């Protein structure tokens, strides 16, 4: 099915989110992580759209959604609520990875009536220390006015980020504008300015709906000592650990990830 895209939302915050619709069935909203886009979920969207109506979203200041001066979880939740209202969806299943997982948790804690089931991918409801300093330094170091290719950008970014896979993920944000000059799709200055807001923990009343936390075995984002805090906010939480996966289990082990997700949603 050809995706439907829109840039029009009646949001009080003027956040005109970009999204795609695929498939039919019970609605499943998917949220990407920091520095990501809805395109990060490509293989899952294709597989999941055979069972559900998938709504993949570019969060504010990411992808093809508009750039705004503000960035925090309350605003991002408002963006998603306005999207649901615009689409006429009273209740949905909601899945988010990393930063998108925090958006999903915050929405569950403040608007539980809008959710059926919640899926949180490799993130906990805790405040994290700043661990993207090298990433941000590397991204700001790229001279967009003078690079001629993504290879040029990759060489500059390599001085800060040794892992080729992470560099490739970040450089998916590059595009050429109407003047054929490279630009970032993400709003890098605002992400840097509001990094503390992005690192913050979600807050609110416990969500009593069914919740699944999916952890990559080799990732350190969900830790054993987070368990009590998770259960305090999500008392019906269950857990799945994907062996051999890191922070991006949906990309690293897509078949296993999709099977776990479908089993949870159809149970």
CSV table of C-alpha atoms in Angstrom, one decimal:
chain,number,residue,atom,x,y,z
A,1,UNK,CA,0.0,0.0,0.0
A,2,UNK,CA,1.3,3.4,-0.9
A,3,UNK,CA,1.9,5.4,2.3
A,4,UNK,CA,-0.2,8.5,3.0
A,5,UNK,CA,1.9,11.5,4.1
A,6,UNK,CA,0.8,14.7,5.7
A,7,UNK,CA,2.3,17.9,7.1
A,8,UNK,CA,-1.1,19.3,8.3
A,9,UNK,CA,-2.1,19.0,11.9
A,10,UNK,CA,-4.3,21.4,14.0
A,11,UNK,CA,-1.9,21.6,16.8
A,12,UNK,CA,-1.9,24.4,19.4
A,13,UNK,CA,1.9,24.2,19.3
A,14,UNK,CA,2.0,24.6,15.5
A,15,UNK,CA,3.8,21.2,15.3
A,16,UNK,CA,2.7,19.9,11.9
A,17,UNK,CA,4.0,16.3,12.2
A,18,UNK,CA,5.0,14.3,9.2
A,19,UNK,CA,3.7,10.7,9.3
A,20,UNK,CA,2.9,7.7,7.1
A,21,UNK,CA,0.0,5.3,7.2
A,22,UNK,CA,0.4,1.7,6.1
A,23,UNK,CA,-2.0,-1.3,6.2
A,24,UNK,CA,-5.3,-1.9,7.9
A,25,UNK,CA,-6.4,-3.2,11.2
A,26,UNK,CA,-5.9,-2.1,14.8
A,27,UNK,CA,-3.9,1.1,14.9
A,28,UNK,CA,-0.2,1.0,15.9
A,29,UNK,CA,1.7,4.2,16.3
A,30,UNK,CA,5.5,4.0,16.1
A,31,UNK,CA,7.9,6.6,17.4
A,32,UNK,CA,11.6,6.7,16.6
A,33,UNK,CA,14.5,7.7,18.8
A,34,UNK,CA,16.9,10.7,19.1
A,35,UNK,CA,18.5,11.7,15.8
A,36,UNK,CA,16.2,9.2,14.1
A,37,UNK,CA,13.3,9.3,11.6
A,38,UNK,CA,10.3,7.2,10.8
A,39,UNK,CA,12.4,5.6,8.1
A,40,UNK,CA,14.4,3.8,10.8
A,41,UNK,CA,11.4,1.4,11.1
A,42,UNK,CA,11.3,0.5,7.4
A,43,UNK,CA,11.4,-3.3,7.7
A,44,UNK,CA,9.1,-3.4,10.7
A,45,UNK,CA,6.5,-1.2,9.0
A,46,UNK,CA,6.3,-3.5,6.0
A,47,UNK,CA,5.9,-6.6,8.2
A,48,UNK,CA,3.6,-5.1,10.8
A,49,UNK,CA,1.3,-3.5,8.1
A,50,UNK,CA,0.2,-7.0,7.2
A,51,UNK,CA,-1.5,-7.2,10.6
A,52,UNK,CA,-2.1,-3.6,11.8
A,53,UNK,CA,-2.7,-0.1,10.6
A,54,UNK,CA,0.8,1.3,11.2
A,55,UNK,CA,1.2,5.1,11.8
A,56,UNK,CA,4.9,5.9,11.7
A,57,UNK,CA,5.7,9.4,12.9
A,58,UNK,CA,8.6,11.9,12.6
A,59,UNK,CA,8.7,13.6,16.0
A,60,UNK,CA,9.2,17.4,16.1
A,61,UNK,CA,12.7,18.6,15.1
A,62,UNK,CA,13.3,15.3,13.4
A,63,UNK,CA,12.9,13.9,9.9
A,64,UNK,CA,10.4,15.8,7.8
A,65,UNK,CA,8.4,17.3,10.7
A,66,UNK,CA,8.8,21.0,11.3
A,67,UNK,CA,11.6,22.6,13.4
A,68,UNK,CA,10.4,24.3,16.6
A,69,UNK,CA,12.3,26.3,19.3
A,70,UNK,CA,11.1,24.0,22.1
A,71,UNK,CA,11.6,20.4,22.8
A,72,UNK,CA,10.3,18.4,25.8
A,73,UNK,CA,8.1,15.4,26.5
A,74,UNK,CA,5.0,17.4,27.3
A,75,UNK,CA,5.1,19.1,23.9
A,76,UNK,CA,5.9,15.8,22.1
A,77,UNK,CA,3.0,14.1,23.8
A,78,UNK,CA,0.7,17.0,22.8
A,79,UNK,CA,1.9,16.5,19.2
A,80,UNK,CA,0.9,12.9,19.2
A,81,UNK,CA,-2.5,13.5,20.9
A,82,UNK,CA,-3.2,16.1,18.2
A,83,UNK,CA,-2.2,13.6,15.5
A,84,UNK,CA,-4.6,11.0,17.0
A,85,UNK,CA,-7.4,13.5,17.1
A,86,UNK,CA,-6.7,14.6,13.5
A,87,UNK,CA,-6.9,10.9,12.4
A,88,UNK,CA,-10.0,10.3,14.5
A,89,UNK,CA,-8.3,7.6,16.6
A,90,UNK,CA,-9.7,7.3,20.1
A,91,UNK,CA,-7.4,4.5,21.3
A,92,UNK,CA,-4.2,3.0,19.8
A,93,UNK,CA,-1.3,0.7,20.5
A,94,UNK,CA,1.8,2.8,20.9
A,95,UNK,CA,5.5,1.8,20.5
A,96,UNK,CA,8.5,3.9,20.9
A,97,UNK,CA,12.3,3.4,20.8
A,98,UNK,CA,14.7,5.2,23.1
A,99,UNK,CA,13.6,8.9,23.1
A,100,UNK,CA,10.4,7.8,21.3
A,101,UNK,CA,9.9,5.2,24.1
A,102,UNK,CA,10.0,8.1,26.7
A,103,UNK,CA,7.4,10.0,24.6
A,104,UNK,CA,5.3,6.8,24.6
A,105,UNK,CA,5.7,6.3,28.4
A,106,UNK,CA,4.8,10.0,29.1
A,107,UNK,CA,1.7,9.7,27.0
A,108,UNK,CA,0.7,6.6,28.8
A,109,UNK,CA,1.2,8.2,32.2
A,110,UNK,CA,-0.8,11.4,31.3
A,111,UNK,CA,-3.4,10.1,28.7
A,112,UNK,CA,-3.9,6.4,29.6
A,113,UNK,CA,-7.4,6.6,28.1
A,114,UNK,CA,-5.9,6.9,24.6
A,115,UNK,CA,-3.9,3.6,24.7
A,116,UNK,CA,-4.7,-0.1,24.4
A,117,UNK,CA,-1.2,-1.5,24.8
A,118,UNK,CA,2.3,0.1,25.3
A,119,UNK,CA,5.6,-1.1,23.9
A,120,UNK,CA,8.8,0.5,25.1
A,121,UNK,CA,12.0,-0.4,23.2
A,122,UNK,CA,15.3,-0.3,25.0
A,123,UNK,CA,14.8,2.6,27.4
A,124,UNK,CA,13.7,3.0,31.0
A,125,UNK,CA,11.6,5.7,32.7
A,126,UNK,CA,14.7,7.3,34.3
A,127,UNK,CA,16.9,10.4,33.8
A,128,UNK,CA,20.1,9.5,31.9
A,129,UNK,CA,23.4,11.3,32.1
A,130,UNK,CA,24.6,13.1,29.0
A,131,UNK,CA,26.2,10.3,26.8
A,132,UNK,CA,25.9,12.0,23.4
A,133,UNK,CA,28.6,14.6,23.8
A,134,UNK,CA,30.9,13.1,21.2
A,135,UNK,CA,27.9,12.6,18.9
A,136,UNK,CA,26.9,16.2,19.1
A,137,UNK,CA,30.5,17.5,18.8
A,138,UNK,CA,30.9,15.3,15.7
A,139,UNK,CA,27.7,16.5,14.1
A,140,UNK,CA,28.5,20.2,14.8
A,141,UNK,CA,32.0,19.6,13.4
A,142,UNK,CA,30.7,18.8,9.9
A,143,UNK,CA,31.2,21.7,7.6
A,144,UNK,CA,27.9,21.5,5.6
A,145,UNK,CA,28.8,24.5,3.4
A,146,UNK,CA,31.9,22.7,2.0
A,147,UNK,CA,31.4,19.0,2.0
A,148,UNK,CA,30.8,17.5,-1.5
A,149,UNK,CA,29.4,14.1,-0.5
A,150,UNK,CA,28.4,11.9,2.4
A,151,UNK,CA,31.8,10.4,2.3
A,152,UNK,CA,33.3,13.8,3.1
A,153,UNK,CA,30.8,14.1,6.0
A,154,UNK,CA,31.7,10.5,7.2
A,155,UNK,CA,35.4,11.3,7.3
A,156,UNK,CA,34.8,14.4,9.4
A,157,UNK,CA,32.4,12.6,11.8
A,158,UNK,CA,34.9,9.7,12.1
A,159,UNK,CA,37.2,11.9,14.2
A,160,UNK,CA,34.5,11.7,17.0
A,161,UNK,CA,32.6,8.5,16.3
A,162,UNK,CA,34.6,5.4,15.5
A,163,UNK,CA,31.6,3.1,14.8
A,164,UNK,CA,30.7,3.0,11.1
A,165,UNK,CA,27.2,1.9,11.8
A,166,UNK,CA,26.4,4.8,14.2
A,167,UNK,CA,27.9,7.3,11.6
A,168,UNK,CA,25.7,5.8,8.9
A,169,UNK,CA,22.6,6.1,11.1
A,170,UNK,CA,23.4,9.7,11.8
A,171,UNK,CA,24.2,10.7,8.3
A,172,UNK,CA,20.8,9.5,7.1
A,173,UNK,CA,19.8,12.9,8.3
A,174,UNK,CA,21.7,14.7,5.5
A,175,UNK,CA,19.9,15.9,2.5
A,176,UNK,CA,20.5,18.4,-0.3
A,177,UNK,CA,18.3,21.5,-0.4
A,178,UNK,CA,17.0,23.3,-3.5
A,179,UNK,CA,20.5,24.8,-3.9
A,180,UNK,CA,22.1,21.4,-3.8
A,181,UNK,CA,23.7,22.2,-0.5
A,182,UNK,CA,23.8,19.6,2.3
A,183,UNK,CA,21.5,20.3,5.3
A,184,UNK,CA,20.4,18.4,8.4
A,185,UNK,CA,16.8,17.2,8.5
A,186,UNK,CA,17.0,17.2,12.4
A,187,UNK,CA,17.1,20.6,14.2
A,188,UNK,CA,20.5,20.0,15.7
A,189,UNK,CA,20.8,23.3,17.7
A,190,UNK,CA,17.5,22.7,19.4
A,191,UNK,CA,18.3,19.1,20.2
A,192,UNK,CA,21.6,20.3,21.7
A,193,UNK,CA,20.0,23.1,23.7
A,194,UNK,CA,17.2,20.9,25.1
A,195,UNK,CA,19.3,17.8,25.7
A,196,UNK,CA,18.6,17.9,29.4
A,197,UNK,CA,14.8,17.9,28.7
A,198,UNK,CA,15.3,14.9,26.4
A,199,UNK,CA,17.3,13.1,29.1
A,200,UNK,CA,14.6,13.6,31.7
A,201,UNK,CA,12.4,10.9,33.2
A,202,UNK,CA,8.7,10.6,32.3
A,203,UNK,CA,6.3,11.4,35.2
A,204,UNK,CA,2.7,10.9,36.0
A,205,UNK,CA,0.2,8.4,37.4
A,206,UNK,CA,0.8,4.7,36.9
A,207,UNK,CA,-0.4,3.2,33.7
A,208,UNK,CA,-2.4,0.1,34.4
A,209,UNK,CA,-2.6,-1.1,30.8
A,210,UNK,CA,-0.6,-4.0,29.3
A,211,UNK,CA,3.0,-2.9,28.7
A,212,UNK,CA,6.0,-4.7,27.1
A,213,UNK,CA,9.6,-3.6,27.6
A,214,UNK,CA,11.9,-5.0,24.9
A,215,UNK,CA,15.7,-4.9,25.7
A,216,UNK,CA,18.7,-5.6,23.6
A,217,UNK,CA,20.9,-8.0,25.5
A,218,UNK,CA,24.0,-6.0,24.9
A,219,UNK,CA,22.5,-2.6,25.6
A,220,UNK,CA,22.8,-0.9,29.0
A,221,UNK,CA,19.8,1.4,28.7
A,222,UNK,CA,17.5,-0.9,30.7
A,223,UNK,CA,19.3,-2.0,33.9
A,224,UNK,CA,18.4,-4.4,36.7
A,225,UNK,CA,18.1,-1.6,39.2
A,226,UNK,CA,15.5,0.1,37.0
A,227,UNK,CA,13.0,-2.7,37.7
A,228,UNK,CA,11.2,-1.3,40.8
A,229,UNK,CA,10.8,2.1,39.1
A,230,UNK,CA,9.4,0.5,36.0
A,231,UNK,CA,6.9,-1.5,37.9
A,232,UNK,CA,5.9,1.5,40.0
A,233,UNK,CA,4.8,3.3,36.9
A,234,UNK,CA,3.9,0.3,34.7
A,235,UNK,CA,2.6,-2.4,37.2
A,236,UNK,CA,1.6,-4.8,34.3
A,237,UNK,CA,4.9,-4.5,32.6
A,238,UNK,CA,6.5,-7.7,31.1
A,239,UNK,CA,9.9,-8.0,29.6
A,240,UNK,CA,11.6,-9.6,26.6
A,241,UNK,CA,15.3,-9.7,26.0
A,242,UNK,CA,16.6,-10.1,22.5
A,243,UNK,CA,19.9,-12.0,22.5
A,244,UNK,CA,22.8,-10.6,20.5
A,245,UNK,CA,21.1,-7.2,20.1
A,246,UNK,CA,22.2,-3.8,21.3
A,247,UNK,CA,20.3,-0.5,21.5
A,248,UNK,CA,18.5,-1.0,18.2
A,249,UNK,CA,17.0,-4.5,18.5
A,250,UNK,CA,14.4,-3.8,15.9
A,251,UNK,CA,17.1,-3.1,13.3
A,252,UNK,CA,19.6,-5.7,14.5
A,253,UNK,CA,17.2,-8.7,15.0
A,254,UNK,CA,14.1,-7.6,12.9
A,255,UNK,CA,12.5,-11.1,12.5
A,256,UNK,CA,12.7,-11.9,16.2
A,257,UNK,CA,11.6,-8.4,17.2
A,258,UNK,CA,8.6,-8.5,14.9
A,259,UNK,CA,7.5,-11.9,16.2
A,260,UNK,CA,7.7,-10.7,19.8
A,261,UNK,CA,5.7,-7.6,19.0
A,262,UNK,CA,2.9,-9.4,17.0
A,263,UNK,CA,2.6,-12.0,19.8
A,264,UNK,CA,2.2,-9.3,22.4
A,265,UNK,CA,-0.3,-7.2,20.4
A,266,UNK,CA,-2.5,-10.2,19.3
A,267,UNK,CA,-2.6,-11.9,22.7
